[in-house]
Short mmCIF file of C-alpha atoms in Angstrom, two decimals:
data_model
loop_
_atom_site.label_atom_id
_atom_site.label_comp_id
_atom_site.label_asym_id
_atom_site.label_seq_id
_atom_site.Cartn_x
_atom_site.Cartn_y
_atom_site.Cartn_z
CA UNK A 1 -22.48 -5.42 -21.39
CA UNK A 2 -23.17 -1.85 -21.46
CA UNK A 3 -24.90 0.53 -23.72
CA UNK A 4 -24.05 4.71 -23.98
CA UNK A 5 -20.88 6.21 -24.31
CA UNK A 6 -17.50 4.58 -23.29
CA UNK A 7 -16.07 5.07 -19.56
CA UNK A 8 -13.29 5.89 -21.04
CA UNK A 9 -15.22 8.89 -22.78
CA UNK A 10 -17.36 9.26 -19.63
CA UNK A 11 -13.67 9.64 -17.45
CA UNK A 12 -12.44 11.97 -20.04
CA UNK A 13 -15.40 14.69 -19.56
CA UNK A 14 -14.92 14.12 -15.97
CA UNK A 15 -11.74 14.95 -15.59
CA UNK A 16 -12.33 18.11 -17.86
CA UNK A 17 -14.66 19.61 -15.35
CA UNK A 18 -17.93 17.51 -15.89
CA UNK A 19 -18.37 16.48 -12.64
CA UNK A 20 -21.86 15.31 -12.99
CA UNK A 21 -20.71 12.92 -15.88
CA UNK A 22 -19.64 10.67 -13.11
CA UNK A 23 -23.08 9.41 -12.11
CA UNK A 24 -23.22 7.43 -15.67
CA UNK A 25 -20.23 5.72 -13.83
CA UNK A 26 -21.81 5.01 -10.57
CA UNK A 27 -25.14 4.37 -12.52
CA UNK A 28 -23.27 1.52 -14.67
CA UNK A 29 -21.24 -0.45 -11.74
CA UNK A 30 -22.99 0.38 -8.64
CA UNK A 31 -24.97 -3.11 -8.98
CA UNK A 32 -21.15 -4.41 -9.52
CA UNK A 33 -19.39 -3.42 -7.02
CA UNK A 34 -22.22 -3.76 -4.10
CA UNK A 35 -22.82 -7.23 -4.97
CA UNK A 36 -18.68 -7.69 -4.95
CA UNK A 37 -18.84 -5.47 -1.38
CA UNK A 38 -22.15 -7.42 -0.13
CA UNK A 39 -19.62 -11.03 -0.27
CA UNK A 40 -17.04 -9.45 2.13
CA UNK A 41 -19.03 -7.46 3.88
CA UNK A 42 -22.15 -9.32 4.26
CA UNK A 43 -24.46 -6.66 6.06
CA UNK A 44 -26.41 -4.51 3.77
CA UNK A 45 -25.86 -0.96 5.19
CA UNK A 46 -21.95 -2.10 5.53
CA UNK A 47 -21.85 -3.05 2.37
CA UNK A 48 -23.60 0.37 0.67
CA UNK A 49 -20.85 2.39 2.69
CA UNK A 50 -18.22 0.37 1.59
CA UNK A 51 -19.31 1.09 -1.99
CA UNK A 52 -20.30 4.54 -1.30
CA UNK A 53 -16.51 4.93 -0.25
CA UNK A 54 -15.46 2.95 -3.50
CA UNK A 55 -16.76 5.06 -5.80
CA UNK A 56 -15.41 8.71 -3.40
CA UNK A 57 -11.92 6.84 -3.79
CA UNK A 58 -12.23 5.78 -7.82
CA UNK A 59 -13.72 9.74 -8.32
CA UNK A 60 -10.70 11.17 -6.65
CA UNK A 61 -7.97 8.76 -7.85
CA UNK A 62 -9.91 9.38 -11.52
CA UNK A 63 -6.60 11.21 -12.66
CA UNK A 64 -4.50 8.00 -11.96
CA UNK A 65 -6.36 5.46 -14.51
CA UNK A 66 -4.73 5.63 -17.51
CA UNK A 67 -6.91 3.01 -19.28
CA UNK A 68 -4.36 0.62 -19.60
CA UNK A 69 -7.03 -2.32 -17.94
CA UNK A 70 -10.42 -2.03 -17.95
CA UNK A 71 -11.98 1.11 -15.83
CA UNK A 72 -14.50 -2.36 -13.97
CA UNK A 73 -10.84 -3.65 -13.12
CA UNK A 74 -9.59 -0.73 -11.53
CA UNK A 75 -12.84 -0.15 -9.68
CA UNK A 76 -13.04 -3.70 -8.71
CA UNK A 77 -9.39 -4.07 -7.36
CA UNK A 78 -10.30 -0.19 -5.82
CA UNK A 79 -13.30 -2.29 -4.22
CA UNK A 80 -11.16 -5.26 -3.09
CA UNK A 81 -9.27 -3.46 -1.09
CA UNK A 82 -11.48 -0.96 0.47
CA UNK A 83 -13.22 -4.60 1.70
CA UNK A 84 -10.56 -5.32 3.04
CA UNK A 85 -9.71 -2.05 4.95
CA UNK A 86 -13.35 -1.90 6.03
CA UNK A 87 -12.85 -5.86 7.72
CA UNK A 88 -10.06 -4.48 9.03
CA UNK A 89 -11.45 -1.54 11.05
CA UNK A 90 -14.38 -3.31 12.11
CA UNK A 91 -12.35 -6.33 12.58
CA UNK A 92 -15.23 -8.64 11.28
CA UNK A 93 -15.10 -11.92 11.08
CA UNK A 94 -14.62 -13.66 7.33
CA UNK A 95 -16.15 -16.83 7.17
CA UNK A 96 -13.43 -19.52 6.06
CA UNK A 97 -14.42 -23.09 4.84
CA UNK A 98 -11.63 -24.22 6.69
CA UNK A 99 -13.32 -22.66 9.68
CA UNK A 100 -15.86 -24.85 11.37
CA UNK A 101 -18.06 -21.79 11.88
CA UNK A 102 -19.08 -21.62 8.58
CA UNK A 103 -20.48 -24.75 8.69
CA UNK A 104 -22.44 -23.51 11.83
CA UNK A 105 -23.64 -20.88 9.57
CA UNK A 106 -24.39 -22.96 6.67
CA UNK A 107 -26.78 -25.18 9.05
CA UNK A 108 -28.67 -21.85 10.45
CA UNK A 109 -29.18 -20.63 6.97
CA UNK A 110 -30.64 -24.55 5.84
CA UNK A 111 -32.50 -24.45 8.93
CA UNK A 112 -34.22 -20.99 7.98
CA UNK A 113 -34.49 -21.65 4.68
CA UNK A 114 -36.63 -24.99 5.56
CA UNK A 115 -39.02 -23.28 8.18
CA UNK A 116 -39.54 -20.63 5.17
CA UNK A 117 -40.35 -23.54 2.87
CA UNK A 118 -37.54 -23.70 0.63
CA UNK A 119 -39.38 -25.49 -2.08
CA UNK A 120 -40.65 -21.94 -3.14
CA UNK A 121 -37.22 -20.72 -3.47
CA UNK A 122 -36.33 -20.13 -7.28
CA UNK A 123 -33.21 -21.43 -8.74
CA UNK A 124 -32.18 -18.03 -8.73
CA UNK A 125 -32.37 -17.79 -4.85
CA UNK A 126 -31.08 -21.04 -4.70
CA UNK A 127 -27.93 -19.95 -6.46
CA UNK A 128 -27.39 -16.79 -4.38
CA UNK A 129 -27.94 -18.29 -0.51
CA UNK A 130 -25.38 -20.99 -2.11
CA UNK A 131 -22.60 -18.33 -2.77
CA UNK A 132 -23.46 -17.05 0.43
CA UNK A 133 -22.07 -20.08 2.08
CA UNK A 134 -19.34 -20.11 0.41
CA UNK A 135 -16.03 -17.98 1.92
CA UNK A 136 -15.60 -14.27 0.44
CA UNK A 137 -12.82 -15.18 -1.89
CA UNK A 138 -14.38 -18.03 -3.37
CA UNK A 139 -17.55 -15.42 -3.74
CA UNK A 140 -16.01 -13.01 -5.08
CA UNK A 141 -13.87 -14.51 -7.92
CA UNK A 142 -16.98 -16.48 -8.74
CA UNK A 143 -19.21 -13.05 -9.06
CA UNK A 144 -15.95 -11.34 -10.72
CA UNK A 145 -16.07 -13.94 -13.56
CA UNK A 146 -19.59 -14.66 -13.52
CA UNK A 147 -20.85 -11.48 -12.91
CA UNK A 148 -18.37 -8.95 -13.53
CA UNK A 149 -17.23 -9.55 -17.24
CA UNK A 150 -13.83 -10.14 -15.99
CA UNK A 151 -11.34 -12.33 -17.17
CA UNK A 152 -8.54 -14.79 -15.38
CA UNK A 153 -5.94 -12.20 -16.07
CA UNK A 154 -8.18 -9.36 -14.95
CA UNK A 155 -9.26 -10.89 -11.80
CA UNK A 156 -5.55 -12.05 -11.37
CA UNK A 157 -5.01 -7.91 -11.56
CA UNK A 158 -7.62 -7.36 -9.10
CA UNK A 159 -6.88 -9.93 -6.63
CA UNK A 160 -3.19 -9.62 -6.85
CA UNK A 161 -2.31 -12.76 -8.03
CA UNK A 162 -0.97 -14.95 -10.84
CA UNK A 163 -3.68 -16.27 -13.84
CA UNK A 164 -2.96 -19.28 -12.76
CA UNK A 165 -3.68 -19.56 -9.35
CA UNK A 166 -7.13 -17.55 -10.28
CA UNK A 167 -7.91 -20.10 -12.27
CA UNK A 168 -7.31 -23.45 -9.98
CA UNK A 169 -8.60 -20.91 -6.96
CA UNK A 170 -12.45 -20.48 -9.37
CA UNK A 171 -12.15 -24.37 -10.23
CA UNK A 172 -12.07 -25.03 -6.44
CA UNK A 173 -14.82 -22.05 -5.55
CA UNK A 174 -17.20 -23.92 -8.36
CA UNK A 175 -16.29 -27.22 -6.78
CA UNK A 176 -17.56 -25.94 -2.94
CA UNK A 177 -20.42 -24.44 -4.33
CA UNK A 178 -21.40 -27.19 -6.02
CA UNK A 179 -21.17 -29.56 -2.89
CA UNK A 180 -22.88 -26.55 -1.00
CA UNK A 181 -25.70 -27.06 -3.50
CA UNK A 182 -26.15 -30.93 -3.52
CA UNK A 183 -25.66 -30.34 0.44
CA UNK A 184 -28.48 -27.88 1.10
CA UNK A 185 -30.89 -27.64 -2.14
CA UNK A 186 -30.70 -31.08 -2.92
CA UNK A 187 -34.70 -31.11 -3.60
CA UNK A 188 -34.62 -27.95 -5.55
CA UNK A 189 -31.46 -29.05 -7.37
CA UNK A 190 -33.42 -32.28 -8.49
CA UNK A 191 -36.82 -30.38 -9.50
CA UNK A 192 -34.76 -27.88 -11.57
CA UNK A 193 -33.14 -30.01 -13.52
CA UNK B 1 -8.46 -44.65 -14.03
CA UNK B 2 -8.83 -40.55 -14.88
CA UNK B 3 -8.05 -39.19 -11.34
CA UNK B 4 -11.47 -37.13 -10.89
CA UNK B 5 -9.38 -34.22 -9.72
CA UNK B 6 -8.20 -33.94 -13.06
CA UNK B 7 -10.89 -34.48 -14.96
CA UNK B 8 -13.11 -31.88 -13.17
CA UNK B 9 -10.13 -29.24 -13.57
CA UNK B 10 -10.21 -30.60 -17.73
CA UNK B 11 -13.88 -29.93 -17.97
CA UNK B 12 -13.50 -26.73 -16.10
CA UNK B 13 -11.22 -25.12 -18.62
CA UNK B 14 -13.32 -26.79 -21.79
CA UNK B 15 -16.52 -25.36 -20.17
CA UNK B 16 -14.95 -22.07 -19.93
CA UNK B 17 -13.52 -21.98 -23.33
CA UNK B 18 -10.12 -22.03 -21.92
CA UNK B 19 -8.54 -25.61 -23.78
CA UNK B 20 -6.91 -25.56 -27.20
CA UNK B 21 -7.85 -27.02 -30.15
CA UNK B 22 -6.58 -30.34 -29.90
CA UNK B 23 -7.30 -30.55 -25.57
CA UNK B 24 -10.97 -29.77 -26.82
CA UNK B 25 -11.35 -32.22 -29.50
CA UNK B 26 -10.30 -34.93 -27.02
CA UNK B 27 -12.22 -33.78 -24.15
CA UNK B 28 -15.29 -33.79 -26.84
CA UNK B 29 -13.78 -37.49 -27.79
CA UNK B 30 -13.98 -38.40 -24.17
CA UNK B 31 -17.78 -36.94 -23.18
CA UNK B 32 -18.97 -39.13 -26.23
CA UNK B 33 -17.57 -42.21 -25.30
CA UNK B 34 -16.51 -42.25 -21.61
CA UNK B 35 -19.67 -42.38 -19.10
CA UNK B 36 -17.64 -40.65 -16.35
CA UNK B 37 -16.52 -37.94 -18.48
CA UNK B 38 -19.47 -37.66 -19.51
CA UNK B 39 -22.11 -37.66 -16.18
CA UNK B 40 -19.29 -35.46 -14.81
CA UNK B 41 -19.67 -32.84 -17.52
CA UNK B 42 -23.25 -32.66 -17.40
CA UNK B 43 -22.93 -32.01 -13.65
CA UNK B 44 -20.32 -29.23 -13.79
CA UNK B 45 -22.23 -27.45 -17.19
CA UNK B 46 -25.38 -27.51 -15.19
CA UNK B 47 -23.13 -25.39 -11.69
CA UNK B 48 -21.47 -23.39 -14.80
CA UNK B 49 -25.45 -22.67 -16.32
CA UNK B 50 -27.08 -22.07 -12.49
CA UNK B 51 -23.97 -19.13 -12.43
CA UNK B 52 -25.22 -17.32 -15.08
CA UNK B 53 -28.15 -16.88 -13.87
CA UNK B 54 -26.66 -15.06 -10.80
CA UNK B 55 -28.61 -11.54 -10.73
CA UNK B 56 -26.61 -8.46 -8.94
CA UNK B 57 -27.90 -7.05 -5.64
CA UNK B 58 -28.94 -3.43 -5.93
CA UNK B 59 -28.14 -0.79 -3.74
CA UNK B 60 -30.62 1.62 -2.16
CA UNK B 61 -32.44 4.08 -5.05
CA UNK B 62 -30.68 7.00 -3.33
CA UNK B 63 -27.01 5.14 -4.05
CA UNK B 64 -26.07 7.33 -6.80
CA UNK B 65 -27.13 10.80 -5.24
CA UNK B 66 -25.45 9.97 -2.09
CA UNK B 67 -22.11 9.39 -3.84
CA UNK B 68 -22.76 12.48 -5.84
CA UNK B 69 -22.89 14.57 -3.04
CA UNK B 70 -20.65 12.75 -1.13
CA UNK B 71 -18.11 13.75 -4.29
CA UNK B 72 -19.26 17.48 -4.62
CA UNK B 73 -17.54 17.99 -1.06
CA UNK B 74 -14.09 16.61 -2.99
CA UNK B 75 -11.57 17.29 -5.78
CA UNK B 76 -9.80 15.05 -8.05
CA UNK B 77 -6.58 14.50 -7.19
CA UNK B 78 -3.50 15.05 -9.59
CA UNK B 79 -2.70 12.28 -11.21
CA UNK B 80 0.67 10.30 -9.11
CA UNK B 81 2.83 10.92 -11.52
CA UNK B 82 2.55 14.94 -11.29
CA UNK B 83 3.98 15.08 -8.07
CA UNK B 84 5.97 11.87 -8.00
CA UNK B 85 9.25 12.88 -10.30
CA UNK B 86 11.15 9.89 -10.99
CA UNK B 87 14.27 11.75 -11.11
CA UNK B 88 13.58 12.40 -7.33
CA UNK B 89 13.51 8.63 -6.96
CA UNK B 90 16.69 8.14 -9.22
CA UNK B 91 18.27 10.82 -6.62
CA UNK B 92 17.41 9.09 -3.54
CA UNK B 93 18.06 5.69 -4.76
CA UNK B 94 22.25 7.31 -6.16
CA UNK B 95 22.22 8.97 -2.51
CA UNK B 96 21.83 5.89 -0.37
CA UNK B 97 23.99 3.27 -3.13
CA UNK B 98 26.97 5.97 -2.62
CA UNK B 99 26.05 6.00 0.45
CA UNK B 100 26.41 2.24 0.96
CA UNK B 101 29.63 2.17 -1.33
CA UNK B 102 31.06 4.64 0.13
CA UNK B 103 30.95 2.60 3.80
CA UNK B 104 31.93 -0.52 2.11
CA UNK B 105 35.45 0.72 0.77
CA UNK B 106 36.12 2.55 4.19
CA UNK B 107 35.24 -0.58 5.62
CA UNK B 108 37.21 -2.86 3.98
CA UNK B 109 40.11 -0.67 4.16
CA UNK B 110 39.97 -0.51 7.80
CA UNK B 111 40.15 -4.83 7.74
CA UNK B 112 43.47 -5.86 8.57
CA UNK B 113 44.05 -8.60 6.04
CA UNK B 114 47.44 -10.03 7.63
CA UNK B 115 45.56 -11.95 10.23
CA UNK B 116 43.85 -13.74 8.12
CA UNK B 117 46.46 -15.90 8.15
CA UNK B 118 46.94 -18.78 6.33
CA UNK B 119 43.31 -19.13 4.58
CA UNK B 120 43.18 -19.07 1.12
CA UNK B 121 42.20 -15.98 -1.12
CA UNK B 122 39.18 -17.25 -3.19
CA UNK B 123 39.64 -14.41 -5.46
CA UNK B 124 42.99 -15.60 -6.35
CA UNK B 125 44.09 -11.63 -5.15
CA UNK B 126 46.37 -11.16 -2.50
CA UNK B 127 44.90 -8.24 -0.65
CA UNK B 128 47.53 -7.39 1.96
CA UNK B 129 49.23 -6.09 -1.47
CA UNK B 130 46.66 -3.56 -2.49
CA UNK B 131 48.04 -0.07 -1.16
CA UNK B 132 44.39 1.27 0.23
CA UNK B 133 46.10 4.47 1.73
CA UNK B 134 46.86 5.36 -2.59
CA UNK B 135 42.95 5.12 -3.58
CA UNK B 136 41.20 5.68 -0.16
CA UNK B 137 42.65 8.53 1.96
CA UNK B 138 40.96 11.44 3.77
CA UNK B 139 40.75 13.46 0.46
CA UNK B 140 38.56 10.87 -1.07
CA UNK B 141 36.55 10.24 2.15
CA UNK B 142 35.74 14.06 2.31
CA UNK B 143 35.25 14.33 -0.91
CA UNK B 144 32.53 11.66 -1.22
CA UNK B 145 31.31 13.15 2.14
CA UNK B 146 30.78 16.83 0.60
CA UNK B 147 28.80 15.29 -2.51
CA UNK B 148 26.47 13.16 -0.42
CA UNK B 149 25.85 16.37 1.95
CA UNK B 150 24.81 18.37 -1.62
CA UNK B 151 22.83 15.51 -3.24
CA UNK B 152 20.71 15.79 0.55
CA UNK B 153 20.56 19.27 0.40
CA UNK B 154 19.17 19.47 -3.14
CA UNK B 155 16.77 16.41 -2.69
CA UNK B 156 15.80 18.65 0.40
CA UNK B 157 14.86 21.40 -1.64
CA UNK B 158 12.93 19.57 -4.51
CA UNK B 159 10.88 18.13 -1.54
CA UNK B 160 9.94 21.32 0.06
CA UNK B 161 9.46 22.76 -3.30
CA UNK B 162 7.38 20.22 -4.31
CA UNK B 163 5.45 20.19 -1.23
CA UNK B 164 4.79 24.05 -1.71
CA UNK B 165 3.81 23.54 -4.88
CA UNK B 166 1.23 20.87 -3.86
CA UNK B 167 -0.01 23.26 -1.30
CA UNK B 168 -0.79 26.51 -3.98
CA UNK B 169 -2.81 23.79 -6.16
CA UNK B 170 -4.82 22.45 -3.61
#
């Protein structure tokens, strides 16, 4: 949750000439929609372009959100997509669970995370190199309803698809995280709780 | 047995507040007196608790200036709707359906229906009796012709006009 004026107040002055209004925008959802960006996109400077470009696009399409959803829906599903498009160009790879890479990946990061002496890790760390295992749609849905105040519907919106399969699509991305957990942190997971 | 599947998906939608009243009282019925239910819903509120401690990566200090100048170099674009007209739409869409109708009557007429032969009519109509040369003759054709030709020319000239239009605002 969010304190200071409305974005839909914020959007208003903007689009009546207060340009500079905009950074309360940026200032509120940059956090947002990096850590939605970092989950496709996975490299750090990739992932601060992509956003960069998120919020060019959202500033320039301003005059097209009428406030019927959320302005954090339309930015996220403005994020989604410029993901996407940015895979696309750079024709990176997206790490699938039903790809057998990712479990090559999921063994470097355990192996890394051992030689760095894992035990130190906090159950917030622990969390995070979790949902970095995990593929970028089961990533992002969990960070959209997690993280990004968003509900079923609204990531339905943003992901283009019905409530329903949002919902059995999160059940599932909780599911492989939790097995990615047990898998990996199984010594943290037992001293945390 | 409870198919685990099921339960899991069960707990899933109590945990997030999703159940109604009477799925939630026996879910609550079933954590208090089923083991299962209940070692499984320890498990999945314990996932469900580790989320919300998730933090948000940051971007670099300079994130919000860069985008700020990055914007100063733009404008915003008017809205869609401004220079979309839905009666443009309307115009195209009653240009191609006459369009389509239009080649569907001539076509039919042209269909000589007396070698059809013996099959039956399934719409109970027998068409070698319809006099097509009294409702579809070169009058009609030309006429249908001449409006398609104007309904193009004038969605011609709301595009260009439009377009020019687009061009003094920007």
């Amino acid at each position: 949750m969010h304190t200071g004026p409305e974005d839909i107040d914020i959007i208003a002055r903007v689009l009546n000439g207060d340009h500079n209004a905009y950074s309360a925008l940026v200032e509120r959802y940059q956090n947002y929609v990096f850590t939605i960006s970092l989950r496709y996109v996975k490299a750090r400077e990739d992932a601060e372009e992509v956003s960069q470009d998120v919020f060019v696009k959202a500033y320039r399409s301003l005059a097209d959100f009428k406030g019927q959803s959320k302005f954090s829906t339309w930015l996220y599903t403005i994020t989604t997509t410029t993901c996407i498009t940015f895979l696309r160009k750079k024709k990176l790879e997206i790490h699938s669970l039903d790809n057998d890479k990712v479990f090559e990946v999921a063994d470097s990061v355990d192996s890394g995370m051992r030689a760095n002496q894992i035990e130190q890790k906090s159950k917030v760390n622990m969390v995070n190199e979790a949902i970095k295992m995990l593929s970028a749609d089961d990533a992002q849905v969990i960070t959209l309803f997690y993280k990004g105040e968003q509900t079923l519907e609204e990531i339905a919106q943003i992901l283009g698809k019905e409530p329903n399969a949002v919902k059995v699509q999160l059940h599932r991305a909780r599911g492989r995280l939790k097995e990615k957990m047990q898998k990996y942190f199984s010594e943290e997971v037992k001293d945390i709780y | 047995m409870d198919n685990l599947n099921d339960i899991e998906v069960r707990l899933w939608e109590y945990i997030d507040g999703l159940s109604n009243e009477s799925e939630k009282s026996l879910v609550e019925r079933l954590i208090a007196e089923n083991a299962e239910w209940r070692s499984k819903y320890h498990e999945l509120l314990e996932v469900h608790q580790s989320l919300n401690f998730v933090e948000l990566e940051e971007p670099s200090l300079r994130f919000t200036k860069n985008v700020m100048e990055e914007i100063a170099r733009y404008q915003i674009a008017p809205a869609t709707k401004t220079y979309i007209n839905s009666k443009i739409i309307w115009g195209i869409g009653i240009f191609f359906i006459t369009m389509i109708v239009g080649f569907l009557v001539y076509g039919f007429a042209q269909i000589d229906w007396t070698t059809a032969g013996e099959t039956k009519n399934p719409l109970g109509i027998d068409l070698t009796k319809v006099d097509y040369s009294q409702m579809f003759n070169n009058n009609l054709m030309n006429g249908i012709m001449m409006v398609n030709v104007i309904l193009g020319l004038f969605l011609f000239d709301r595009y260009l006009s439009n377009k020019n239009k687009k061009l003094k605002e920007a």
